[in-house]
Amino acid sequence: MKRALPFLLLSLLLAGCQGWQSALDAQGPSAQALAEMFWIFVAVLGIVWVLTMAALLLALRRRRPADADPLATDPGTERRMTITVSVAAALTLVTVISLTGLSYAAQKVLFSHKDGVLTLLVTGQQWWWKITYENEQPNLVFTTANEIHIPVGEPVLVKLESSDVIHSFWVPNLTGKMDAIPGRQNQLQIQADRPGIYRAQCAEFCGLQHAHMGMLVVAESKEDFERWRNHQVTSAIPPNDPERQRGMEVFLSKPCIMCHQVRGTDAGGKVAPDLTHVGSRRYIGAGTLETTRGNIAAWIVDPHGVKPGVNMPMIQLAPDEVQPLATYLEGLK
């Protein structure tokens, strides 16, 4: 059992190298380049550390005779020490230059842009992500929030902006970090080589709810993506059951419409997430809660209890208005 303990500890450490938010579980060209650079750095620096520790141990094991003259020198020893230090300095210089070149090569992969069929404008806000799918045809432009869909194997250009403070866009499985800075537009490209759901995160401290500023990137086949996009550009389907009709009436009669938009209704707010198809998203509150009717109701009734400091105000609702409103929003697929 004692012999197996080191291997168990190592397996626990390596378990963090996989998953939907691990930079070492690369699923795209940019992330692959960064992961390869990481492991090369680990190997080279690990070797340097082992050699340094070995030299230190050898030095500690040497013992001078008790009656030796501390000022005495040996020309042969001095010459060997000079050669050793010179070789070590030269190897250090070569190592640093090599790792710098490797880092430069990885950055070229990270910042290179290929021609793609999809361009996104991602705007960081406190504390959620606004995503606009740009297109030359105005009827194919639409806005969503906190969830990106992309076709597998296609390079996607992401334009990054911020409406308030500095945020940082990071999808560890697909690419490196890039800041979203007020008054400036940065760009990077993401690509997923296989279908999956990858978690993104704001990687720059941006305020009280920085940790709850997540996002999902859903990579799917081109056919599934086109089906999703064609649905996203449509307006919300009017409810056909009494409870959801009542919920829509509540929504349109409250201050919700001043901030949120639901295409196909009178709600035209632009300062908060577009809710036209909010029920089709996996999470609400930028990755804070799964999209269920109960969670939607909890968010509506007390958003600050779920996400303290959020800009959404508390809305005064009668007890019999909460469930119809949550049912209406959940049904916006």
Short mmCIF file of C-alpha atoms in Angstrom, two decimals:
data_model
loop_
_atom_site.label_atom_id
_atom_site.label_comp_id
_atom_site.label_asym_id
_atom_site.label_seq_id
_atom_site.Cartn_x
_atom_site.Cartn_y
_atom_site.Cartn_z
CA MET A 1 0.00 0.00 0.00
CA LYS A 2 2.83 2.40 0.87
CA ARG A 3 4.41 1.80 -2.54
CA ALA A 4 1.15 2.61 -4.30
CA LEU A 5 0.60 5.85 -2.39
CA PRO A 6 2.86 8.04 -4.62
CA PHE A 7 1.06 6.78 -7.72
CA LEU A 8 -2.33 7.53 -6.16
CA LEU A 9 -1.22 11.06 -5.33
CA LEU A 10 0.10 11.52 -8.87
CA SER A 11 -3.21 10.31 -10.34
CA LEU A 12 -5.07 12.88 -8.24
CA LEU A 13 -2.84 15.65 -9.56
CA LEU A 14 -3.20 14.52 -13.17
CA ALA A 15 -6.99 14.31 -12.80
CA GLY A 16 -7.00 18.11 -12.98
CA CYS A 17 -5.54 17.97 -16.48
CA GLN A 18 -8.83 16.85 -18.02
CA GLY A 19 -12.34 18.20 -18.19
CA TRP A 20 -14.40 20.95 -19.74
CA GLN A 21 -12.30 23.77 -18.25
CA SER A 22 -8.74 22.48 -18.46
CA ALA A 23 -6.06 24.13 -20.57
CA LEU A 24 -4.28 20.76 -20.72
CA ASP A 25 -7.28 19.01 -22.29
CA ALA A 26 -6.79 20.79 -25.61
CA GLN A 27 -9.54 20.48 -28.21
CA GLY A 28 -8.43 23.14 -30.70
CA PRO A 29 -5.28 24.27 -32.53
CA SER A 30 -4.55 27.24 -30.27
CA ALA A 31 -5.08 25.27 -27.08
CA GLN A 32 -2.99 22.41 -28.48
CA ALA A 33 -0.05 24.75 -29.11
CA LEU A 34 -0.30 26.13 -25.57
CA ALA A 35 -0.56 22.66 -24.02
CA GLU A 36 2.49 21.43 -25.94
CA MET A 37 4.44 24.50 -24.84
CA PHE A 38 3.40 23.88 -21.23
CA TRP A 39 4.62 20.28 -21.20
CA ILE A 40 7.91 21.23 -22.86
CA PHE A 41 8.43 23.94 -20.24
CA VAL A 42 7.64 21.43 -17.49
CA ALA A 43 10.10 18.88 -18.91
CA VAL A 44 12.95 21.35 -19.47
CA LEU A 45 12.54 23.14 -16.14
CA GLY A 46 12.11 19.81 -14.38
CA ILE A 47 15.46 18.65 -15.77
CA VAL A 48 17.07 21.96 -14.74
CA TRP A 49 15.69 21.56 -11.22
CA VAL A 50 16.92 17.97 -10.91
CA LEU A 51 20.42 18.92 -12.12
CA THR A 52 20.53 21.89 -9.76
CA MET A 53 19.49 19.77 -6.79
CA ALA A 54 22.04 17.10 -7.75
CA ALA A 55 24.83 19.69 -7.91
CA LEU A 56 23.74 21.11 -4.56
CA LEU A 57 23.76 17.68 -2.90
CA LEU A 58 27.19 16.91 -4.31
CA ALA A 59 28.49 20.22 -2.97
CA LEU A 60 27.01 19.53 0.46
CA ARG A 61 28.57 16.06 0.58
CA ARG A 62 32.10 17.38 0.03
CA ARG A 63 34.08 17.89 3.21
CA ARG A 64 37.29 19.84 3.66
CA PRO A 65 39.87 18.42 6.00
CA ALA A 66 39.69 20.01 9.43
CA ASP A 67 43.23 21.39 9.14
CA ALA A 68 42.87 22.67 5.56
CA ASP A 69 43.87 26.25 4.80
CA PRO A 70 40.64 28.09 3.83
CA LEU A 71 42.64 30.51 1.66
CA ALA A 72 44.54 27.84 -0.24
CA THR A 73 43.72 27.46 -3.96
CA ASP A 74 44.35 24.70 -6.47
CA PRO A 75 44.91 25.86 -10.10
CA GLY A 76 43.44 22.63 -11.48
CA THR A 77 40.33 22.90 -9.35
CA GLU A 78 39.89 26.57 -10.19
CA ARG A 79 40.16 25.78 -13.91
CA ARG A 80 37.54 23.01 -13.67
CA MET A 81 35.19 25.28 -11.71
CA THR A 82 35.60 28.05 -14.28
CA ILE A 83 34.77 25.63 -17.10
CA THR A 84 31.79 24.24 -15.18
CA VAL A 85 30.34 27.70 -14.45
CA SER A 86 30.92 28.83 -18.05
CA VAL A 87 29.18 25.74 -19.45
CA ALA A 88 26.29 26.20 -17.00
CA ALA A 89 25.93 29.86 -18.01
CA ALA A 90 26.00 28.94 -21.70
CA LEU A 91 23.37 26.21 -21.19
CA THR A 92 21.22 28.66 -19.24
CA LEU A 93 21.42 31.17 -22.08
CA VAL A 94 20.56 28.51 -24.68
CA THR A 95 17.65 27.27 -22.55
CA VAL A 96 16.20 30.75 -22.06
CA ILE A 97 16.53 31.60 -25.77
CA SER A 98 14.98 28.27 -26.79
CA LEU A 99 12.02 28.65 -24.45
CA THR A 100 11.52 32.24 -25.61
CA GLY A 101 11.45 31.04 -29.23
CA LEU A 102 8.99 28.31 -28.29
CA SER A 103 6.75 30.87 -26.60
CA TYR A 104 6.92 33.10 -29.66
CA ALA A 105 5.95 30.19 -31.94
CA ALA A 106 2.96 29.36 -29.71
CA GLN A 107 1.83 32.99 -29.78
CA LYS A 108 1.99 32.98 -33.58
CA VAL A 109 -0.47 30.09 -33.56
CA LEU A 110 -2.62 31.83 -30.95
CA PHE A 111 -2.87 35.14 -32.81
CA SER A 112 -2.93 33.89 -36.40
CA HIS A 113 -6.27 34.29 -38.16
CA LYS A 114 -7.61 31.99 -40.83
CA ASP A 115 -10.54 32.83 -43.07
CA GLY A 116 -13.70 31.61 -41.37
CA VAL A 117 -17.41 31.73 -42.00
CA LEU A 118 -18.38 33.02 -38.58
CA THR A 119 -17.62 36.28 -36.74
CA LEU A 120 -18.76 37.02 -33.20
CA LEU A 121 -18.77 40.27 -31.27
CA VAL A 122 -18.42 39.37 -27.59
CA THR A 123 -18.94 42.19 -25.09
CA GLY A 124 -18.01 41.73 -21.45
CA GLN A 125 -20.33 43.34 -18.92
CA GLN A 126 -20.65 43.18 -15.15
CA TRP A 127 -21.22 40.25 -14.92
CA TRP A 128 -22.32 38.51 -18.12
CA TRP A 129 -21.37 38.12 -21.77
CA LYS A 130 -23.27 39.63 -24.67
CA ILE A 131 -22.72 37.73 -27.94
CA THR A 132 -23.67 39.19 -31.31
CA TYR A 133 -23.48 36.93 -34.37
CA GLU A 134 -22.44 39.24 -37.18
CA ASN A 135 -23.41 38.66 -40.79
CA GLU A 136 -23.42 40.58 -44.05
CA GLN A 137 -27.13 39.84 -44.28
CA PRO A 138 -28.93 41.91 -41.62
CA ASN A 139 -31.68 39.33 -41.23
CA LEU A 140 -29.09 36.80 -40.00
CA VAL A 141 -27.69 39.08 -37.26
CA PHE A 142 -28.88 38.20 -33.75
CA THR A 143 -27.83 38.60 -30.13
CA THR A 144 -27.70 36.06 -27.34
CA ALA A 145 -26.03 35.84 -23.94
CA ASN A 146 -23.58 33.62 -22.07
CA GLU A 147 -23.68 30.76 -24.56
CA ILE A 148 -21.79 30.47 -27.85
CA HIS A 149 -22.54 27.88 -30.51
CA ILE A 150 -19.90 27.15 -33.15
CA PRO A 151 -19.51 24.55 -35.92
CA VAL A 152 -16.86 21.90 -35.36
CA GLY A 153 -13.66 22.28 -37.37
CA GLU A 154 -14.38 25.86 -38.42
CA PRO A 155 -12.21 28.82 -37.32
CA VAL A 156 -14.36 31.45 -35.60
CA LEU A 157 -13.23 35.06 -35.26
CA VAL A 158 -14.07 36.58 -31.88
CA LYS A 159 -14.04 40.36 -31.50
CA LEU A 160 -13.75 41.36 -27.86
CA GLU A 161 -15.07 44.54 -26.30
CA SER A 162 -16.11 45.73 -22.84
CA SER A 163 -18.83 48.10 -21.76
CA ASP A 164 -17.50 48.86 -18.27
CA VAL A 165 -14.24 47.45 -16.84
CA ILE A 166 -11.51 45.15 -18.11
CA HIS A 167 -12.66 41.56 -18.54
CA SER A 168 -10.76 38.58 -19.94
CA PHE A 169 -12.19 36.01 -22.33
CA TRP A 170 -10.83 32.51 -21.75
CA VAL A 171 -11.95 29.14 -23.11
CA PRO A 172 -9.19 26.89 -21.69
CA ASN A 173 -9.98 23.88 -23.90
CA LEU A 174 -9.92 25.96 -27.09
CA THR A 175 -7.64 28.97 -26.79
CA GLY A 176 -5.62 31.27 -24.52
CA LYS A 177 -6.76 34.38 -22.69
CA MET A 178 -7.54 37.72 -24.29
CA ASP A 179 -8.58 40.90 -22.49
CA ALA A 180 -11.76 42.80 -23.28
CA ILE A 181 -10.88 46.46 -22.71
CA PRO A 182 -13.26 49.47 -22.71
CA GLY A 183 -12.78 51.63 -25.80
CA ARG A 184 -10.70 49.04 -27.63
CA GLN A 185 -11.41 45.95 -29.70
CA ASN A 186 -9.18 42.88 -29.43
CA GLN A 187 -9.47 39.81 -31.60
CA LEU A 188 -8.67 36.14 -31.35
CA GLN A 189 -9.77 32.98 -33.12
CA ILE A 190 -11.23 29.84 -31.62
CA GLN A 191 -11.74 26.45 -33.18
CA ALA A 192 -13.08 23.20 -31.76
CA ASP A 193 -11.80 20.00 -33.33
CA ARG A 194 -14.49 17.80 -31.86
CA PRO A 195 -18.10 18.25 -30.66
CA GLY A 196 -18.56 19.09 -27.01
CA ILE A 197 -19.48 21.68 -24.41
CA TYR A 198 -16.56 23.79 -23.20
CA ARG A 199 -16.73 26.18 -20.29
CA ALA A 200 -15.38 29.70 -20.61
CA GLN A 201 -14.62 32.09 -17.80
CA CYS A 202 -13.73 35.71 -17.22
CA ALA A 203 -10.07 35.53 -16.22
CA GLU A 204 -9.57 39.16 -15.13
CA PHE A 205 -10.94 40.29 -11.76
CA CYS A 206 -13.80 42.59 -12.68
CA GLY A 207 -15.74 43.11 -9.50
CA LEU A 208 -17.81 41.35 -6.85
CA GLN A 209 -19.26 38.62 -9.09
CA HIS A 210 -16.17 37.98 -11.21
CA ALA A 211 -16.23 34.28 -10.23
CA HIS A 212 -19.82 34.02 -11.51
CA MET A 213 -19.11 35.33 -14.99
CA GLY A 214 -18.99 32.09 -16.91
CA MET A 215 -20.06 31.07 -20.37
CA LEU A 216 -20.47 27.88 -22.40
CA VAL A 217 -19.11 27.21 -25.86
CA VAL A 218 -21.13 24.52 -27.61
CA ALA A 219 -19.29 22.93 -30.55
CA GLU A 220 -21.59 20.94 -32.81
CA SER A 221 -21.80 19.63 -36.34
CA LYS A 222 -22.33 22.15 -39.11
CA GLU A 223 -25.86 20.86 -39.68
CA ASP A 224 -26.79 21.22 -36.01
CA PHE A 225 -25.22 24.67 -35.87
CA GLU A 226 -27.14 25.88 -38.92
CA ARG A 227 -30.34 24.52 -37.40
CA TRP A 228 -29.59 26.36 -34.14
CA ARG A 229 -28.72 29.62 -35.91
CA ASN A 230 -31.82 29.53 -38.09
CA HIS A 231 -33.91 29.17 -34.97
CA GLN A 232 -32.08 31.94 -33.10
CA VAL A 233 -32.84 34.57 -35.75
CA THR A 234 -36.59 33.95 -35.37
CA SER A 235 -38.80 35.87 -33.00
CA ALA A 236 -40.25 34.32 -29.87
CA ILE A 237 -43.22 32.06 -30.48
CA PRO A 238 -46.35 33.51 -28.80
CA PRO A 239 -47.57 31.31 -25.93
CA ASN A 240 -50.64 29.21 -26.56
CA ASP A 241 -51.51 28.07 -23.03
CA PRO A 242 -53.20 30.22 -20.36
CA GLU A 243 -50.38 30.14 -17.81
CA ARG A 244 -47.69 31.28 -20.24
CA GLN A 245 -50.05 33.88 -21.72
CA ARG A 246 -50.53 35.21 -18.20
CA GLY A 247 -46.75 35.15 -17.73
CA MET A 248 -46.21 37.18 -20.89
CA GLU A 249 -48.74 39.74 -19.70
CA VAL A 250 -46.84 40.04 -16.41
CA PHE A 251 -43.51 40.38 -18.22
CA LEU A 252 -44.76 43.11 -20.53
CA SER A 253 -46.42 45.03 -17.69
CA LYS A 254 -43.33 45.16 -15.46
CA PRO A 255 -40.01 47.09 -15.70
CA CYS A 256 -38.48 43.95 -17.31
CA ILE A 257 -39.12 45.41 -20.75
CA MET A 258 -36.95 48.44 -19.97
CA CYS A 259 -33.82 46.25 -19.84
CA HIS A 260 -34.57 42.99 -21.67
CA GLN A 261 -35.56 42.26 -25.23
CA VAL A 262 -37.88 39.52 -26.43
CA ARG A 263 -38.12 39.76 -30.19
CA GLY A 264 -41.71 39.59 -31.40
CA THR A 265 -43.02 41.50 -28.36
CA ASP A 266 -42.96 45.08 -27.12
CA ALA A 267 -39.94 44.30 -24.92
CA GLY A 268 -37.02 46.09 -26.53
CA GLY A 269 -34.48 46.73 -23.78
CA LYS A 270 -30.80 46.56 -24.72
CA VAL A 271 -28.94 46.84 -21.41
CA ALA A 272 -29.56 43.31 -20.14
CA PRO A 273 -29.43 39.86 -21.78
CA ASP A 274 -31.70 39.18 -24.75
CA LEU A 275 -34.38 36.74 -23.55
CA THR A 276 -35.90 35.78 -26.90
CA HIS A 277 -34.69 32.18 -26.57
CA VAL A 278 -33.53 32.16 -22.94
CA GLY A 279 -35.25 28.83 -22.26
CA SER A 280 -32.97 27.09 -24.75
CA ARG A 281 -29.81 28.07 -22.85
CA ARG A 282 -28.33 25.65 -20.37
CA TYR A 283 -27.72 28.25 -17.65
CA ILE A 284 -28.96 31.63 -16.49
CA GLY A 285 -27.00 34.27 -14.61
CA ALA A 286 -23.82 33.68 -16.67
CA GLY A 287 -23.37 30.08 -15.58
CA THR A 288 -24.73 30.57 -12.06
CA LEU A 289 -27.93 28.48 -12.21
CA GLU A 290 -29.22 25.75 -14.50
CA THR A 291 -32.16 26.86 -16.61
CA THR A 292 -35.16 25.42 -14.79
CA ARG A 293 -38.46 27.00 -13.92
CA GLY A 294 -37.60 26.93 -10.21
CA ASN A 295 -34.25 28.63 -10.74
CA ILE A 296 -35.79 31.24 -13.01
CA ALA A 297 -38.38 32.00 -10.34
CA ALA A 298 -35.67 32.27 -7.67
CA TRP A 299 -33.67 34.62 -9.88
CA ILE A 300 -36.69 36.83 -10.58
CA VAL A 301 -37.76 37.06 -6.94
CA ASP A 302 -34.31 37.71 -5.44
CA PRO A 303 -31.46 38.13 -7.96
CA HIS A 304 -29.19 39.62 -5.29
CA GLY A 305 -29.66 36.56 -3.11
CA VAL A 306 -28.33 34.43 -5.96
CA LYS A 307 -25.69 36.84 -7.26
CA PRO A 308 -24.99 39.70 -4.81
CA GLY A 309 -24.26 43.01 -6.48
CA VAL A 310 -25.86 42.13 -9.81
CA ASN A 311 -27.36 45.10 -11.66
CA MET A 312 -30.80 43.52 -11.99
CA PRO A 313 -33.21 45.26 -9.57
CA MET A 314 -35.79 43.40 -7.50
CA ILE A 315 -39.16 43.47 -9.21
CA GLN A 316 -42.32 43.78 -7.15
CA LEU A 317 -44.51 40.82 -8.03
CA ALA A 318 -47.75 39.48 -6.60
CA PRO A 319 -47.55 35.86 -5.33
CA ASP A 320 -49.69 34.63 -8.21
CA GLU A 321 -47.45 36.31 -10.82
CA VAL A 322 -44.16 34.55 -10.11
CA GLN A 323 -44.89 31.07 -11.47
CA PRO A 324 -46.62 32.23 -14.69
CA LEU A 325 -43.72 34.58 -15.40
CA ALA A 326 -41.12 31.84 -14.77
CA THR A 327 -43.12 29.40 -16.92
CA TYR A 328 -43.28 31.94 -19.75
CA LEU A 329 -39.53 32.57 -19.69
CA GLU A 330 -38.70 28.86 -19.45
CA GLY A 331 -40.84 28.29 -22.53
CA LEU A 332 -38.87 30.78 -24.66
CA LYS A 333 -36.99 28.03 -26.48
#
